[in-house]
Amino acid sequence: SNLGNVYALKGNYPKSLEAYSNAITYNPNNIQTYLNRGLTYSNLGKNAEALADMEKALQLSPGMEQAHSLKVRSLLNLTRYPETIEQCNALLNTFPQNAELWFFRGTALINTSRAQEGINDINKAIALNPSSGAYHYNIAFGYLQLGNKGMAQQHTAQAQKLGFQVPTTFLEQIK
């Protein structure tokens, strides 16, 4: 697992995956290795594999907040919005201070044409973690859905200020 971490820190995700997989072969009950491999899969856009690793980590440790967050992120990235919302609904009772969960549910809500509810959730995420450019970008997307270009522009500017790379096509939409 340590070798996997070294490769991951260098951005060599294929080697990192190989090292984590080898570590799992030797110790199939190491929760952290499943988390690390799942995060690596997620970084490579292999969300189904990331989801499988998070489910295995949760079998080993059902209350692990990080595994729940990564599982929900995988569901969101797989565009499984109803499941994302359902999982967040259950988890936010246990982890109400988890900004990612509010963000994931808000993003899923926006993507299911429930923009105002999504904006409300992402505002909660921003209150918990004001330094996330992604949060501001996604809330801007929700405001654009509602036709509120002023708020979309305001949050887009904040996202950029925080270092988030806003797609040019979105910048054109909010002019």
PDB file of C-alpha atoms in Angstrom:
ATOM      1  CA  SER A   1       0.000   0.000   0.000  1.00  0.00           C
ATOM      2  CA  ASN A   2       2.863   2.393   0.774  1.00  0.00           C
ATOM      3  CA  LEU A   3       4.302   1.804  -2.690  1.00  0.00           C
ATOM      4  CA  GLY A   4       0.900   2.619  -4.157  1.00  0.00           C
ATOM      5  CA  ASN A   5       0.907   5.902  -2.223  1.00  0.00           C
ATOM      6  CA  VAL A   6       4.348   6.796  -3.586  1.00  0.00           C
ATOM      7  CA  TYR A   7       3.200   6.202  -7.169  1.00  0.00           C
ATOM      8  CA  ALA A   8      -0.083   8.087  -6.566  1.00  0.00           C
ATOM      9  CA  LEU A   9       1.771  11.129  -5.196  1.00  0.00           C
ATOM     10  CA  LYS A  10       3.884  11.151  -8.367  1.00  0.00           C
ATOM     11  CA  GLY A  11       0.728  10.937 -10.497  1.00  0.00           C
ATOM     12  CA  ASN A  12       1.612   7.490 -11.816  1.00  0.00           C
ATOM     13  CA  TYR A  13      -1.861   6.055 -11.352  1.00  0.00           C
ATOM     14  CA  PRO A  14      -1.411   2.855 -13.394  1.00  0.00           C
ATOM     15  CA  LYS A  15       1.567   1.818 -11.218  1.00  0.00           C
ATOM     16  CA  SER A  16      -0.341   2.941  -8.152  1.00  0.00           C
ATOM     17  CA  LEU A  17      -3.274   0.686  -9.092  1.00  0.00           C
ATOM     18  CA  GLU A  18      -0.922  -2.229  -9.596  1.00  0.00           C
ATOM     19  CA  ALA A  19       0.676  -1.707  -6.178  1.00  0.00           C
ATOM     20  CA  TYR A  20      -2.677  -1.376  -4.403  1.00  0.00           C
ATOM     21  CA  SER A  21      -4.017  -4.480  -6.156  1.00  0.00           C
ATOM     22  CA  ASN A  22      -0.934  -6.440  -5.097  1.00  0.00           C
ATOM     23  CA  ALA A  23      -1.367  -5.213  -1.510  1.00  0.00           C
ATOM     24  CA  ILE A  24      -5.023  -6.331  -1.542  1.00  0.00           C
ATOM     25  CA  THR A  25      -3.933  -9.786  -2.760  1.00  0.00           C
ATOM     26  CA  TYR A  26      -1.707 -10.121   0.307  1.00  0.00           C
ATOM     27  CA  ASN A  27      -4.116  -8.465   2.763  1.00  0.00           C
ATOM     28  CA  PRO A  28      -7.699  -8.469   1.481  1.00  0.00           C
ATOM     29  CA  ASN A  29      -9.006  -6.937   4.723  1.00  0.00           C
ATOM     30  CA  ASN A  30      -7.037  -3.672   4.615  1.00  0.00           C
ATOM     31  CA  ILE A  31      -9.688  -0.977   4.397  1.00  0.00           C
ATOM     32  CA  GLN A  32      -7.234   1.832   3.636  1.00  0.00           C
ATOM     33  CA  THR A  33      -5.907  -0.002   0.595  1.00  0.00           C
ATOM     34  CA  TYR A  34      -9.426  -0.288  -0.835  1.00  0.00           C
ATOM     35  CA  LEU A  35      -9.943   3.421  -0.163  1.00  0.00           C
ATOM     36  CA  ASN A  36      -6.676   4.349  -1.838  1.00  0.00           C
ATOM     37  CA  ARG A  37      -7.267   2.122  -4.846  1.00  0.00           C
ATOM     38  CA  GLY A  38     -10.830   3.398  -5.158  1.00  0.00           C
ATOM     39  CA  LEU A  39      -9.620   6.992  -5.083  1.00  0.00           C
ATOM     40  CA  THR A  40      -7.053   6.139  -7.752  1.00  0.00           C
ATOM     41  CA  TYR A  41      -9.723   4.532  -9.912  1.00  0.00           C
ATOM     42  CA  SER A  42     -11.808   7.677  -9.450  1.00  0.00           C
ATOM     43  CA  ASN A  43      -8.881   9.868 -10.507  1.00  0.00           C
ATOM     44  CA  LEU A  44      -8.633   7.791 -13.684  1.00  0.00           C
ATOM     45  CA  GLY A  45     -12.362   8.123 -14.365  1.00  0.00           C
ATOM     46  CA  LYS A  46     -12.962   4.429 -13.643  1.00  0.00           C
ATOM     47  CA  ASN A  47     -15.976   5.087 -11.475  1.00  0.00           C
ATOM     48  CA  ALA A  48     -17.514   1.608 -11.565  1.00  0.00           C
ATOM     49  CA  GLU A  49     -14.263   0.168 -10.201  1.00  0.00           C
ATOM     50  CA  ALA A  50     -14.055   2.952  -7.601  1.00  0.00           C
ATOM     51  CA  LEU A  51     -17.609   2.150  -6.514  1.00  0.00           C
ATOM     52  CA  ALA A  52     -16.767  -1.557  -6.131  1.00  0.00           C
ATOM     53  CA  ASP A  53     -13.777  -0.723  -3.911  1.00  0.00           C
ATOM     54  CA  MET A  54     -15.850   1.621  -1.746  1.00  0.00           C
ATOM     55  CA  GLU A  55     -18.518  -1.043  -1.335  1.00  0.00           C
ATOM     56  CA  LYS A  56     -15.826  -3.519  -0.234  1.00  0.00           C
ATOM     57  CA  ALA A  57     -14.374  -0.978   2.216  1.00  0.00           C
ATOM     58  CA  LEU A  58     -17.869  -0.428   3.638  1.00  0.00           C
ATOM     59  CA  GLN A  59     -18.360  -4.181   4.046  1.00  0.00           C
ATOM     60  CA  LEU A  60     -15.215  -4.159   6.177  1.00  0.00           C
ATOM     61  CA  SER A  61     -16.086  -0.944   8.060  1.00  0.00           C
ATOM     62  CA  PRO A  62     -19.732   0.118   7.602  1.00  0.00           C
ATOM     63  CA  GLY A  63     -19.424   3.442   9.436  1.00  0.00           C
ATOM     64  CA  MET A  64     -16.399   4.823   7.595  1.00  0.00           C
ATOM     65  CA  GLU A  65     -17.306   8.357   6.493  1.00  0.00           C
ATOM     66  CA  GLN A  66     -14.590   8.642   3.834  1.00  0.00           C
ATOM     67  CA  ALA A  67     -15.723   5.411   2.158  1.00  0.00           C
ATOM     68  CA  HIS A  68     -19.315   6.649   2.129  1.00  0.00           C
ATOM     69  CA  SER A  69     -18.244   9.953   0.543  1.00  0.00           C
ATOM     70  CA  LEU A  70     -16.184   8.230  -2.127  1.00  0.00           C
ATOM     71  CA  LYS A  71     -19.025   5.795  -2.843  1.00  0.00           C
ATOM     72  CA  VAL A  72     -21.456   8.672  -3.341  1.00  0.00           C
ATOM     73  CA  ARG A  73     -18.941  10.493  -5.553  1.00  0.00           C
ATOM     74  CA  SER A  74     -18.670   7.365  -7.690  1.00  0.00           C
ATOM     75  CA  LEU A  75     -22.455   7.134  -7.996  1.00  0.00           C
ATOM     76  CA  LEU A  76     -22.608  10.805  -9.000  1.00  0.00           C
ATOM     77  CA  ASN A  77     -19.824  10.383 -11.562  1.00  0.00           C
ATOM     78  CA  LEU A  78     -21.709   7.409 -12.993  1.00  0.00           C
ATOM     79  CA  THR A  79     -24.725   9.759 -13.366  1.00  0.00           C
ATOM     80  CA  ARG A  80     -26.752   7.547 -11.049  1.00  0.00           C
ATOM     81  CA  TYR A  81     -28.516  10.613  -9.658  1.00  0.00           C
ATOM     82  CA  PRO A  82     -31.471   8.986  -7.857  1.00  0.00           C
ATOM     83  CA  GLU A  83     -29.084   6.658  -5.991  1.00  0.00           C
ATOM     84  CA  THR A  84     -26.779   9.575  -5.202  1.00  0.00           C
ATOM     85  CA  ILE A  85     -29.681  11.520  -3.703  1.00  0.00           C
ATOM     86  CA  GLU A  86     -30.955   8.477  -1.785  1.00  0.00           C
ATOM     87  CA  GLN A  87     -27.515   7.698  -0.323  1.00  0.00           C
ATOM     88  CA  CYS A  88     -26.969  11.325   0.675  1.00  0.00           C
ATOM     89  CA  ASN A  89     -30.406  11.512   2.285  1.00  0.00           C
ATOM     90  CA  ALA A  90     -29.455   8.614   4.540  1.00  0.00           C
ATOM     91  CA  LEU A  91     -25.878   9.722   5.214  1.00  0.00           C
ATOM     92  CA  LEU A  92     -26.545  13.391   5.975  1.00  0.00           C
ATOM     93  CA  ASN A  93     -28.398  12.343   9.128  1.00  0.00           C
ATOM     94  CA  THR A  94     -25.188  10.710  10.355  1.00  0.00           C
ATOM     95  CA  PHE A  95     -22.660  13.107   8.819  1.00  0.00           C
ATOM     96  CA  PRO A  96     -24.366  16.535   8.666  1.00  0.00           C
ATOM     97  CA  GLN A  97     -21.031  18.384   8.632  1.00  0.00           C
ATOM     98  CA  ASN A  98     -19.760  16.558   5.535  1.00  0.00           C
ATOM     99  CA  ALA A  99     -19.604  19.289   2.881  1.00  0.00           C
ATOM    100  CA  GLU A 100     -18.986  16.765   0.100  1.00  0.00           C
ATOM    101  CA  LEU A 101     -22.255  14.972   0.802  1.00  0.00           C
ATOM    102  CA  TRP A 102     -24.199  18.254   0.594  1.00  0.00           C
ATOM    103  CA  PHE A 103     -22.341  19.063  -2.632  1.00  0.00           C
ATOM    104  CA  PHE A 104     -22.948  15.638  -4.173  1.00  0.00           C
ATOM    105  CA  ARG A 105     -26.645  15.692  -3.345  1.00  0.00           C
ATOM    106  CA  GLY A 106     -26.960  19.282  -4.578  1.00  0.00           C
ATOM    107  CA  THR A 107     -25.234  18.423  -7.832  1.00  0.00           C
ATOM    108  CA  ALA A 108     -27.472  15.378  -8.336  1.00  0.00           C
ATOM    109  CA  LEU A 109     -30.557  17.492  -7.622  1.00  0.00           C
ATOM    110  CA  ILE A 110     -29.468  20.116 -10.160  1.00  0.00           C
ATOM    111  CA  ASN A 111     -28.918  17.363 -12.711  1.00  0.00           C
ATOM    112  CA  THR A 112     -32.462  16.089 -12.140  1.00  0.00           C
ATOM    113  CA  SER A 113     -34.012  19.513 -12.793  1.00  0.00           C
ATOM    114  CA  ARG A 114     -34.424  20.300  -9.100  1.00  0.00           C
ATOM    115  CA  ALA A 115     -32.186  23.355  -9.266  1.00  0.00           C
ATOM    116  CA  GLN A 116     -33.483  25.280  -6.251  1.00  0.00           C
ATOM    117  CA  GLU A 117     -33.117  22.275  -3.942  1.00  0.00           C
ATOM    118  CA  GLY A 118     -29.639  21.676  -5.347  1.00  0.00           C
ATOM    119  CA  ILE A 119     -28.648  25.297  -4.798  1.00  0.00           C
ATOM    120  CA  ASN A 120     -29.827  25.066  -1.188  1.00  0.00           C
ATOM    121  CA  ASP A 121     -27.662  21.983  -0.624  1.00  0.00           C
ATOM    122  CA  ILE A 122     -24.599  23.431  -2.303  1.00  0.00           C
ATOM    123  CA  ASN A 123     -24.991  26.601  -0.222  1.00  0.00           C
ATOM    124  CA  LYS A 124     -24.714  24.337   2.838  1.00  0.00           C
ATOM    125  CA  ALA A 125     -21.572  22.795   1.340  1.00  0.00           C
ATOM    126  CA  ILE A 126     -20.106  26.252   0.732  1.00  0.00           C
ATOM    127  CA  ALA A 127     -20.876  27.258   4.325  1.00  0.00           C
ATOM    128  CA  LEU A 128     -18.913  24.202   5.496  1.00  0.00           C
ATOM    129  CA  ASN A 129     -16.091  24.588   2.942  1.00  0.00           C
ATOM    130  CA  PRO A 130     -15.989  28.076   1.385  1.00  0.00           C
ATOM    131  CA  SER A 131     -12.701  27.434  -0.410  1.00  0.00           C
ATOM    132  CA  SER A 132     -14.039  24.972  -2.996  1.00  0.00           C
ATOM    133  CA  GLY A 133     -14.175  26.371  -6.506  1.00  0.00           C
ATOM    134  CA  ALA A 134     -16.108  23.311  -7.679  1.00  0.00           C
ATOM    135  CA  TYR A 135     -18.912  24.098  -5.239  1.00  0.00           C
ATOM    136  CA  HIS A 136     -19.233  27.625  -6.621  1.00  0.00           C
ATOM    137  CA  TYR A 137     -19.145  26.394 -10.215  1.00  0.00           C
ATOM    138  CA  ASN A 138     -21.898  23.826  -9.659  1.00  0.00           C
ATOM    139  CA  ILE A 139     -24.111  26.302  -7.828  1.00  0.00           C
ATOM    140  CA  ALA A 140     -23.599  28.695 -10.763  1.00  0.00           C
ATOM    141  CA  PHE A 141     -24.879  25.934 -13.036  1.00  0.00           C
ATOM    142  CA  GLY A 142     -27.989  25.658 -10.845  1.00  0.00           C
ATOM    143  CA  TYR A 143     -28.575  29.408 -10.987  1.00  0.00           C
ATOM    144  CA  LEU A 144     -28.232  29.309 -14.763  1.00  0.00           C
ATOM    145  CA  GLN A 145     -30.928  26.604 -14.872  1.00  0.00           C
ATOM    146  CA  LEU A 146     -33.205  28.968 -12.962  1.00  0.00           C
ATOM    147  CA  GLY A 147     -32.401  31.808 -15.377  1.00  0.00           C
ATOM    148  CA  ASN A 148     -30.543  33.853 -12.759  1.00  0.00           C
ATOM    149  CA  LYS A 149     -27.464  34.880 -14.742  1.00  0.00           C
ATOM    150  CA  GLY A 150     -26.413  37.446 -12.134  1.00  0.00           C
ATOM    151  CA  MET A 151     -25.980  34.812  -9.421  1.00  0.00           C
ATOM    152  CA  ALA A 152     -24.443  32.432 -11.957  1.00  0.00           C
ATOM    153  CA  GLN A 153     -21.873  35.100 -12.857  1.00  0.00           C
ATOM    154  CA  GLN A 154     -21.166  35.864  -9.205  1.00  0.00           C
ATOM    155  CA  HIS A 155     -20.489  32.221  -8.306  1.00  0.00           C
ATOM    156  CA  THR A 156     -18.517  31.625 -11.501  1.00  0.00           C
ATOM    157  CA  ALA A 157     -16.251  34.557 -10.635  1.00  0.00           C
ATOM    158  CA  GLN A 158     -15.763  33.091  -7.145  1.00  0.00           C
ATOM    159  CA  ALA A 159     -14.982  29.665  -8.610  1.00  0.00           C
ATOM    160  CA  GLN A 160     -12.332  31.209 -10.850  1.00  0.00           C
ATOM    161  CA  LYS A 161     -10.926  33.233  -7.955  1.00  0.00           C
ATOM    162  CA  LEU A 162     -10.512  29.951  -6.072  1.00  0.00           C
ATOM    163  CA  GLY A 163      -8.609  28.430  -9.013  1.00  0.00           C
ATOM    164  CA  PHE A 164     -11.367  26.375 -10.618  1.00  0.00           C
ATOM    165  CA  GLN A 165     -11.063  26.077 -14.406  1.00  0.00           C
ATOM    166  CA  VAL A 166     -14.490  27.079 -15.684  1.00  0.00           C
ATOM    167  CA  PRO A 167     -15.223  25.741 -19.186  1.00  0.00           C
ATOM    168  CA  THR A 168     -15.302  28.428 -21.871  1.00  0.00           C
ATOM    169  CA  THR A 169     -18.686  27.184 -23.071  1.00  0.00           C
ATOM    170  CA  PHE A 170     -20.160  27.897 -19.638  1.00  0.00           C
ATOM    171  CA  LEU A 171     -18.612  31.371 -19.557  1.00  0.00           C
ATOM    172  CA  GLU A 172     -20.295  32.079 -22.893  1.00  0.00           C
ATOM    173  CA  GLN A 173     -23.665  30.875 -21.552  1.00  0.00           C
ATOM    174  CA  ILE A 174     -23.646  33.287 -18.600  1.00  0.00           C
ATOM    175  CA  LYS A 175     -22.710  36.429 -20.580  1.00  0.00           C
TER     176      LYS A 175
END
